[in-house]
Amino acid sequence: MVKKILLPTDFSEGARNALPYAAELAKQYNASLYLIHVIYDINQASGLHVPHVNLDQLYSEIESVAKKELERFGLEELRGMNVQREVIRGVPYEEIVKYAEKNQIDLIVIGTHGRKGLEKIFFGSTAEQVLRRAPCAVLTVRLPKKGS
Ligand code: AMP
């Protein structure tokens, strides 16, 4: 029933907190795990074309750092499991939903919290948008309350 589980990560505490849920469910269902990270595409996100000669170089540098970070993400927790990792460029919630459609994902596990700061103000909540548009079941994972 649940054969493919997608865990999108922005490497935040919220995504790390969701990781054991995805890992445990993948074990229980004997499912494959898909880890993706989406690098914001400035052109797409703003709807403006940002001409910048070095933009491609900047993206490829960010991409190589993100790939390394993604390789490390969940290394311990996911040892011995069937895990696919991919770095994608675009608007995070759009790419997460597209990836789920394209790969026939059965379950998305996503943190309710991501990185704080300006991105959130400009782009809105990734978790909320994914929840609204996902083609499959979504498990949202909250951060534990402080002090509990
Ligand atoms: P947010 O709704 O932006 O606070 O982020 C909530 C969750 O969405 C995070 O914990 C991640 O699991 C996921 N997420 C946010 N941004 C990205 C991104 N750029 N790539 C992959 N997953 C993301």
PDB file of N, CA, C and O in Angstrom, residues 74-137:
ATOM      1  N   GLY A  74      20.495  12.071   7.053  1.00  0.00           N
ATOM      2  CA  GLY A  74      19.928  10.777   7.438  1.00  0.00           C
ATOM      3  C   GLY A  74      20.838   9.586   7.212  1.00  0.00           C
ATOM      4  O   GLY A  74      20.376   8.453   7.164  1.00  0.00           O
ATOM      5  N   LEU A  75      22.113   9.849   7.086  1.00  0.00           N
ATOM      6  CA  LEU A  75      23.077   8.782   6.805  1.00  0.00           C
ATOM      7  C   LEU A  75      22.987   7.653   7.835  1.00  0.00           C
ATOM      8  O   LEU A  75      22.926   6.472   7.486  1.00  0.00           O
ATOM      9  N   GLU A  76      22.949   8.042   9.107  1.00  0.00           N
ATOM     10  CA  GLU A  76      22.866   7.048  10.200  1.00  0.00           C
ATOM     11  C   GLU A  76      21.508   6.354  10.228  1.00  0.00           C
ATOM     12  O   GLU A  76      21.415   5.127  10.201  1.00  0.00           O
ATOM     13  N   GLU A  77      20.469   7.196  10.258  1.00  0.00           N
ATOM     14  CA  GLU A  77      19.100   6.687  10.440  1.00  0.00           C
ATOM     15  C   GLU A  77      18.650   5.785   9.293  1.00  0.00           C
ATOM     16  O   GLU A  77      17.822   4.916   9.475  1.00  0.00           O
ATOM     17  N   LEU A  78      19.204   6.025   8.093  1.00  0.00           N
ATOM     18  CA  LEU A  78      18.705   5.314   6.913  1.00  0.00           C
ATOM     19  C   LEU A  78      19.663   4.233   6.416  1.00  0.00           C
ATOM     20  O   LEU A  78      19.515   3.734   5.302  1.00  0.00           O
ATOM     21  N   ARG A  79      20.610   3.912   7.261  1.00  0.00           N
ATOM     22  CA  ARG A  79      21.607   2.908   6.865  1.00  0.00           C
ATOM     23  C   ARG A  79      20.940   1.594   6.444  1.00  0.00           C
ATOM     24  O   ARG A  79      20.032   1.110   7.104  1.00  0.00           O
ATOM     25  N   GLY A  80      21.374   1.069   5.306  1.00  0.00           N
ATOM     26  CA  GLY A  80      20.858  -0.229   4.841  1.00  0.00           C
ATOM     27  C   GLY A  80      19.500  -0.148   4.155  1.00  0.00           C
ATOM     28  O   GLY A  80      18.964  -1.172   3.730  1.00  0.00           O
ATOM     29  N   MET A  81      18.949   1.065   4.058  1.00  0.00           N
ATOM     30  CA  MET A  81      17.622   1.186   3.431  1.00  0.00           C
ATOM     31  C   MET A  81      17.754   1.624   1.983  1.00  0.00           C
ATOM     32  O   MET A  81      18.776   2.165   1.570  1.00  0.00           O
ATOM     33  N   ASN A  82      16.668   1.395   1.238  1.00  0.00           N
ATOM     34  CA  ASN A  82      16.649   1.794  -0.166  1.00  0.00           C
ATOM     35  C   ASN A  82      16.307   3.281  -0.267  1.00  0.00           C
ATOM     36  O   ASN A  82      15.151   3.667  -0.085  1.00  0.00           O
ATOM     37  N   VAL A  83      17.322   4.127  -0.508  1.00  0.00           N
ATOM     38  CA  VAL A  83      17.114   5.585  -0.501  1.00  0.00           C
ATOM     39  C   VAL A  83      17.590   6.211  -1.820  1.00  0.00           C
ATOM     40  O   VAL A  83      18.698   5.925  -2.284  1.00  0.00           O
ATOM     41  N   GLN A  84      16.726   7.027  -2.409  1.00  0.00           N
ATOM     42  CA  GLN A  84      17.115   7.810  -3.593  1.00  0.00           C
ATOM     43  C   GLN A  84      17.223   9.265  -3.158  1.00  0.00           C
ATOM     44  O   GLN A  84      16.361   9.741  -2.427  1.00  0.00           O
ATOM     45  N   ARG A  85      18.252   9.936  -3.635  1.00  0.00           N
ATOM     46  CA  ARG A  85      18.413  11.345  -3.272  1.00  0.00           C
ATOM     47  C   ARG A  85      18.483  12.203  -4.523  1.00  0.00           C
ATOM     48  O   ARG A  85      19.160  11.838  -5.475  1.00  0.00           O
ATOM     49  N   GLU A  86      17.808  13.372  -4.482  1.00  0.00           N
ATOM     50  CA  GLU A  86      17.840  14.237  -5.668  1.00  0.00           C
ATOM     51  C   GLU A  86      17.748  15.717  -5.284  1.00  0.00           C
ATOM     52  O   GLU A  86      16.958  16.077  -4.403  1.00  0.00           O
ATOM     53  N   VAL A  87      18.572  16.524  -5.944  1.00  0.00           N
ATOM     54  CA  VAL A  87      18.500  17.982  -5.777  1.00  0.00           C
ATOM     55  C   VAL A  87      17.834  18.555  -7.030  1.00  0.00           C
ATOM     56  O   VAL A  87      18.200  18.210  -8.149  1.00  0.00           O
ATOM     57  N   ILE A  88      16.824  19.402  -6.823  1.00  0.00           N
ATOM     58  CA  ILE A  88      16.029  19.936  -7.928  1.00  0.00           C
ATOM     59  C   ILE A  88      16.023  21.459  -7.822  1.00  0.00           C
ATOM     60  O   ILE A  88      16.123  21.999  -6.721  1.00  0.00           O
ATOM     61  N   ARG A  89      15.874  22.135  -8.950  1.00  0.00           N
ATOM     62  CA  ARG A  89      15.780  23.599  -8.910  1.00  0.00           C
ATOM     63  C   ARG A  89      14.351  24.017  -9.233  1.00  0.00           C
ATOM     64  O   ARG A  89      13.744  23.479 -10.157  1.00  0.00           O
ATOM     65  N   GLY A  90      13.807  24.954  -8.467  1.00  0.00           N
ATOM     66  CA  GLY A  90      12.442  25.414  -8.747  1.00  0.00           C
ATOM     67  C   GLY A  90      11.823  26.055  -7.520  1.00  0.00           C
ATOM     68  O   GLY A  90      12.522  26.517  -6.630  1.00  0.00           O
ATOM     69  N   VAL A  91      10.495  26.074  -7.510  1.00  0.00           N
ATOM     70  CA  VAL A  91       9.778  26.571  -6.338  1.00  0.00           C
ATOM     71  C   VAL A  91       9.470  25.336  -5.482  1.00  0.00           C
ATOM     72  O   VAL A  91       8.854  24.391  -5.987  1.00  0.00           O
ATOM     73  N   PRO A  92       9.937  25.308  -4.217  1.00  0.00           N
ATOM     74  CA  PRO A  92       9.876  24.069  -3.449  1.00  0.00           C
ATOM     75  C   PRO A  92       8.531  23.327  -3.486  1.00  0.00           C
ATOM     76  O   PRO A  92       8.498  22.155  -3.852  1.00  0.00           O
ATOM     77  N   TYR A  93       7.425  23.999  -3.144  1.00  0.00           N
ATOM     78  CA  TYR A  93       6.182  23.210  -3.061  1.00  0.00           C
ATOM     79  C   TYR A  93       5.782  22.661  -4.436  1.00  0.00           C
ATOM     80  O   TYR A  93       5.265  21.542  -4.543  1.00  0.00           O
ATOM     81  N   GLU A  94       6.039  23.419  -5.495  1.00  0.00           N
ATOM     82  CA  GLU A  94       5.683  22.953  -6.844  1.00  0.00           C
ATOM     83  C   GLU A  94       6.490  21.712  -7.217  1.00  0.00           C
ATOM     84  O   GLU A  94       5.963  20.748  -7.744  1.00  0.00           O
ATOM     85  N   GLU A  95       7.779  21.787  -6.926  1.00  0.00           N
ATOM     86  CA  GLU A  95       8.659  20.666  -7.292  1.00  0.00           C
ATOM     87  C   GLU A  95       8.361  19.429  -6.441  1.00  0.00           C
ATOM     88  O   GLU A  95       8.454  18.306  -6.929  1.00  0.00           O
ATOM     89  N   ILE A  96       8.004  19.640  -5.185  1.00  0.00           N
ATOM     90  CA  ILE A  96       7.675  18.505  -4.304  1.00  0.00           C
ATOM     91  C   ILE A  96       6.425  17.794  -4.831  1.00  0.00           C
ATOM     92  O   ILE A  96       6.390  16.575  -4.968  1.00  0.00           O
ATOM     93  N   VAL A  97       5.405  18.573  -5.183  1.00  0.00           N
ATOM     94  CA  VAL A  97       4.155  17.998  -5.699  1.00  0.00           C
ATOM     95  C   VAL A  97       4.408  17.314  -7.050  1.00  0.00           C
ATOM     96  O   VAL A  97       3.953  16.189  -7.283  1.00  0.00           O
ATOM     97  N   LYS A  98       5.178  17.986  -7.917  1.00  0.00           N
ATOM     98  CA  LYS A  98       5.497  17.411  -9.239  1.00  0.00           C
ATOM     99  C   LYS A  98       6.253  16.094  -9.085  1.00  0.00           C
ATOM    100  O   LYS A  98       5.980  15.125  -9.780  1.00  0.00           O
ATOM    101  N   TYR A  99       7.205  16.093  -8.156  1.00  0.00           N
ATOM    102  CA  TYR A  99       8.021  14.894  -7.942  1.00  0.00           C
ATOM    103  C   TYR A  99       7.133  13.737  -7.471  1.00  0.00           C
ATOM    104  O   TYR A  99       7.287  12.600  -7.915  1.00  0.00           O
ATOM    105  N   ALA A 100       6.201  14.056  -6.576  1.00  0.00           N
ATOM    106  CA  ALA A 100       5.290  13.029  -6.047  1.00  0.00           C
ATOM    107  C   ALA A 100       4.420  12.459  -7.171  1.00  0.00           C
ATOM    108  O   ALA A 100       4.196  11.248  -7.229  1.00  0.00           O
ATOM    109  N   GLU A 101       3.975  13.336  -8.069  1.00  0.00           N
ATOM    110  CA  GLU A 101       3.139  12.875  -9.197  1.00  0.00           C
ATOM    111  C   GLU A 101       3.960  11.996 -10.127  1.00  0.00           C
ATOM    112  O   GLU A 101       3.563  10.896 -10.488  1.00  0.00           O
ATOM    113  N   LYS A 102       5.117  12.522 -10.508  1.00  0.00           N
ATOM    114  CA  LYS A 102       5.959  11.840 -11.499  1.00  0.00           C
ATOM    115  C   LYS A 102       6.432  10.464 -11.006  1.00  0.00           C
ATOM    116  O   LYS A 102       6.501   9.514 -11.781  1.00  0.00           O
ATOM    117  N   ASN A 103       6.725  10.383  -9.725  1.00  0.00           N
ATOM    118  CA  ASN A 103       7.293   9.136  -9.186  1.00  0.00           C
ATOM    119  C   ASN A 103       6.267   8.254  -8.469  1.00  0.00           C
ATOM    120  O   ASN A 103       6.630   7.309  -7.797  1.00  0.00           O
ATOM    121  N   GLN A 104       5.017   8.619  -8.607  1.00  0.00           N
ATOM    122  CA  GLN A 104       3.922   7.852  -7.971  1.00  0.00           C
ATOM    123  C   GLN A 104       4.184   7.562  -6.498  1.00  0.00           C
ATOM    124  O   GLN A 104       4.146   6.418  -6.048  1.00  0.00           O
ATOM    125  N   ILE A 105       4.506   8.648  -5.805  1.00  0.00           N
ATOM    126  CA  ILE A 105       4.770   8.569  -4.367  1.00  0.00           C
ATOM    127  C   ILE A 105       3.456   8.258  -3.635  1.00  0.00           C
ATOM    128  O   ILE A 105       2.401   8.779  -3.992  1.00  0.00           O
ATOM    129  N   ASP A 106       3.531   7.406  -2.615  1.00  0.00           N
ATOM    130  CA  ASP A 106       2.331   7.035  -1.864  1.00  0.00           C
ATOM    131  C   ASP A 106       2.133   7.895  -0.617  1.00  0.00           C
ATOM    132  O   ASP A 106       1.018   8.077  -0.149  1.00  0.00           O
ATOM    133  N   LEU A 107       3.255   8.404  -0.090  1.00  0.00           N
ATOM    134  CA  LEU A 107       3.169   9.177   1.156  1.00  0.00           C
ATOM    135  C   LEU A 107       4.283  10.220   1.199  1.00  0.00           C
ATOM    136  O   LEU A 107       5.450   9.904   0.948  1.00  0.00           O
ATOM    137  N   ILE A 108       3.891  11.457   1.519  1.00  0.00           N
ATOM    138  CA  ILE A 108       4.890  12.518   1.732  1.00  0.00           C
ATOM    139  C   ILE A 108       4.975  12.762   3.240  1.00  0.00           C
ATOM    140  O   ILE A 108       3.947  12.939   3.897  1.00  0.00           O
ATOM    141  N   VAL A 109       6.185  12.756   3.767  1.00  0.00           N
ATOM    142  CA  VAL A 109       6.389  13.080   5.188  1.00  0.00           C
ATOM    143  C   VAL A 109       7.101  14.430   5.225  1.00  0.00           C
ATOM    144  O   VAL A 109       8.194  14.577   4.656  1.00  0.00           O
ATOM    145  N   ILE A 110       6.469  15.407   5.856  1.00  0.00           N
ATOM    146  CA  ILE A 110       7.022  16.773   5.794  1.00  0.00           C
ATOM    147  C   ILE A 110       6.900  17.470   7.146  1.00  0.00           C
ATOM    148  O   ILE A 110       5.908  17.305   7.860  1.00  0.00           O
ATOM    149  N   GLY A 111       7.933  18.223   7.494  1.00  0.00           N
ATOM    150  CA  GLY A 111       7.909  18.986   8.748  1.00  0.00           C
ATOM    151  C   GLY A 111       6.980  20.186   8.611  1.00  0.00           C
ATOM    152  O   GLY A 111       6.782  20.708   7.513  1.00  0.00           O
ATOM    153  N   THR A 112       6.400  20.602   9.736  1.00  0.00           N
ATOM    154  CA  THR A 112       5.557  21.803   9.679  1.00  0.00           C
ATOM    155  C   THR A 112       6.408  23.066   9.795  1.00  0.00           C
ATOM    156  O   THR A 112       5.926  24.164   9.579  1.00  0.00           O
ATOM    157  N   HIS A 113       7.672  22.874  10.148  1.00  0.00           N
ATOM    158  CA  HIS A 113       8.565  24.032  10.260  1.00  0.00           C
ATOM    159  C   HIS A 113       9.774  23.859   9.357  1.00  0.00           C
ATOM    160  O   HIS A 113      10.323  22.772   9.256  1.00  0.00           O
ATOM    161  N   GLY A 114      10.149  24.955   8.745  1.00  0.00           N
ATOM    162  CA  GLY A 114      11.349  24.953   7.922  1.00  0.00           C
ATOM    163  C   GLY A 114      12.306  26.001   8.417  1.00  0.00           C
ATOM    164  O   GLY A 114      12.356  26.309   9.607  1.00  0.00           O
ATOM    165  N   ARG A 115      13.046  26.551   7.459  1.00  0.00           N
ATOM    166  CA  ARG A 115      13.972  27.607   7.835  1.00  0.00           C
ATOM    167  C   ARG A 115      13.189  28.871   8.134  1.00  0.00           C
ATOM    168  O   ARG A 115      12.224  29.183   7.459  1.00  0.00           O
ATOM    169  N   LYS A 116      13.649  29.592   9.138  1.00  0.00           N
ATOM    170  CA  LYS A 116      12.979  30.860   9.454  1.00  0.00           C
ATOM    171  C   LYS A 116      13.578  31.962   8.585  1.00  0.00           C
ATOM    172  O   LYS A 116      14.573  31.772   7.928  1.00  0.00           O
ATOM    173  N   GLY A 117      12.900  33.108   8.586  1.00  0.00           N
ATOM    174  CA  GLY A 117      13.501  34.259   7.920  1.00  0.00           C
ATOM    175  C   GLY A 117      12.739  34.715   6.695  1.00  0.00           C
ATOM    176  O   GLY A 117      11.576  34.378   6.511  1.00  0.00           O
ATOM    177  N   LEU A 118      13.422  35.455   5.871  1.00  0.00           N
ATOM    178  CA  LEU A 118      12.777  36.146   4.762  1.00  0.00           C
ATOM    179  C   LEU A 118      12.106  35.230   3.748  1.00  0.00           C
ATOM    180  O   LEU A 118      11.042  35.541   3.238  1.00  0.00           O
ATOM    181  N   GLU A 119      12.731  34.088   3.476  1.00  0.00           N
ATOM    182  CA  GLU A 119      12.170  33.163   2.493  1.00  0.00           C
ATOM    183  C   GLU A 119      10.703  32.895   2.779  1.00  0.00           C
ATOM    184  O   GLU A 119       9.871  32.884   1.898  1.00  0.00           O
ATOM    185  N   LYS A 120      10.420  32.681   4.055  1.00  0.00           N
ATOM    186  CA  LYS A 120       9.073  32.331   4.487  1.00  0.00           C
ATOM    187  C   LYS A 120       8.104  33.471   4.146  1.00  0.00           C
ATOM    188  O   LYS A 120       7.003  33.236   3.654  1.00  0.00           O
ATOM    189  N   ILE A 121       8.534  34.674   4.398  1.00  0.00           N
ATOM    190  CA  ILE A 121       7.680  35.828   4.138  1.00  0.00           C
ATOM    191  C   ILE A 121       7.395  35.945   2.646  1.00  0.00           C
ATOM    192  O   ILE A 121       6.283  36.165   2.213  1.00  0.00           O
ATOM    193  N   PHE A 122       8.414  35.717   1.842  1.00  0.00           N
ATOM    194  CA  PHE A 122       8.247  35.872   0.402  1.00  0.00           C
ATOM    195  C   PHE A 122       7.522  34.701  -0.246  1.00  0.00           C
ATOM    196  O   PHE A 122       6.736  34.872  -1.140  1.00  0.00           O
ATOM    197  N   PHE A 123       7.813  33.495   0.195  1.00  0.00           N
ATOM    198  CA  PHE A 123       7.331  32.337  -0.548  1.00  0.00           C
ATOM    199  C   PHE A 123       6.199  31.582   0.143  1.00  0.00           C
ATOM    200  O   PHE A 123       5.608  30.704  -0.439  1.00  0.00           O
ATOM    201  N   GLY A 124       5.883  31.901   1.387  1.00  0.00           N
ATOM    202  CA  GLY A 124       4.796  31.221   2.084  1.00  0.00           C
ATOM    203  C   GLY A 124       5.214  29.866   2.603  1.00  0.00           C
ATOM    204  O   GLY A 124       6.367  29.470   2.496  1.00  0.00           O
ATOM    205  N   SER A 125       4.265  29.166   3.147  1.00  0.00           N
ATOM    206  CA  SER A 125       4.588  27.910   3.801  1.00  0.00           C
ATOM    207  C   SER A 125       4.596  26.741   2.823  1.00  0.00           C
ATOM    208  O   SER A 125       3.598  26.420   2.201  1.00  0.00           O
ATOM    209  N   THR A 126       5.742  26.099   2.725  1.00  0.00           N
ATOM    210  CA  THR A 126       5.897  24.947   1.832  1.00  0.00           C
ATOM    211  C   THR A 126       4.979  23.809   2.287  1.00  0.00           C
ATOM    212  O   THR A 126       4.268  23.210   1.476  1.00  0.00           O
ATOM    213  N   ALA A 127       4.991  23.542   3.590  1.00  0.00           N
ATOM    214  CA  ALA A 127       4.192  22.431   4.114  1.00  0.00           C
ATOM    215  C   ALA A 127       2.709  22.632   3.789  1.00  0.00           C
ATOM    216  O   ALA A 127       2.028  21.709   3.342  1.00  0.00           O
ATOM    217  N   GLU A 128       2.259  23.846   3.975  1.00  0.00           N
ATOM    218  CA  GLU A 128       0.831  24.131   3.737  1.00  0.00           C
ATOM    219  C   GLU A 128       0.463  23.941   2.262  1.00  0.00           C
ATOM    220  O   GLU A 128      -0.553  23.334   1.928  1.00  0.00           O
ATOM    221  N   GLN A 129       1.312  24.449   1.387  1.00  0.00           N
ATOM    222  CA  GLN A 129       1.044  24.333  -0.063  1.00  0.00           C
ATOM    223  C   GLN A 129       1.086  22.875  -0.518  1.00  0.00           C
ATOM    224  O   GLN A 129       0.281  22.462  -1.347  1.00  0.00           O
ATOM    225  N   VAL A 130       2.017  22.109   0.047  1.00  0.00           N
ATOM    226  CA  VAL A 130       2.124  20.687  -0.312  1.00  0.00           C
ATOM    227  C   VAL A 130       0.865  19.957   0.152  1.00  0.00           C
ATOM    228  O   VAL A 130       0.278  19.167  -0.588  1.00  0.00           O
ATOM    229  N   LEU A 131       0.449  20.279   1.356  1.00  0.00           N
ATOM    230  CA  LEU A 131      -0.748  19.667   1.929  1.00  0.00           C
ATOM    231  C   LEU A 131      -1.967  19.930   1.043  1.00  0.00           C
ATOM    232  O   LEU A 131      -2.797  19.058   0.819  1.00  0.00           O
ATOM    233  N   ARG A 132      -2.063  21.135   0.520  1.00  0.00           N
ATOM    234  CA  ARG A 132      -3.210  21.505  -0.323  1.00  0.00           C
ATOM    235  C   ARG A 132      -3.199  20.818  -1.676  1.00  0.00           C
ATOM    236  O   ARG A 132      -4.240  20.562  -2.250  1.00  0.00           O
ATOM    237  N   ARG A 133      -2.007  20.578  -2.221  1.00  0.00           N
ATOM    238  CA  ARG A 133      -1.923  20.133  -3.620  1.00  0.00           C
ATOM    239  C   ARG A 133      -1.431  18.713  -3.842  1.00  0.00           C
ATOM    240  O   ARG A 133      -1.391  18.245  -4.979  1.00  0.00           O
ATOM    241  N   ALA A 134      -1.022  18.039  -2.788  1.00  0.00           N
ATOM    242  CA  ALA A 134      -0.393  16.716  -2.958  1.00  0.00           C
ATOM    243  C   ALA A 134      -1.347  15.710  -3.608  1.00  0.00           C
ATOM    244  O   ALA A 134      -2.543  15.710  -3.328  1.00  0.00           O
ATOM    245  N   PRO A 135      -0.796  14.838  -4.479  1.00  0.00           N
ATOM    246  CA  PRO A 135      -1.623  13.812  -5.108  1.00  0.00           C
ATOM    247  C   PRO A 135      -1.748  12.553  -4.236  1.00  0.00           C
ATOM    248  O   PRO A 135      -2.324  11.563  -4.673  1.00  0.00           O
ATOM    249  N   CYS A 136      -1.182  12.598  -3.026  1.00  0.00           N
ATOM    250  CA  CYS A 136      -1.161  11.395  -2.184  1.00  0.00           C
ATOM    251  C   CYS A 136      -1.325  11.796  -0.715  1.00  0.00           C
ATOM    252  O   CYS A 136      -1.492  12.974  -0.412  1.00  0.00           O
ATOM    253  N   ALA A 137      -1.233  10.816   0.163  1.00  0.00           N
ATOM    254  CA  ALA A 137      -1.329  11.090   1.600  1.00  0.00           C
ATOM    255  C   ALA A 137      -0.122  11.915   2.061  1.00  0.00           C
ATOM    256  O   ALA A 137       0.975  11.791   1.506  1.00  0.00           O
TER     257      ALA A 137
END
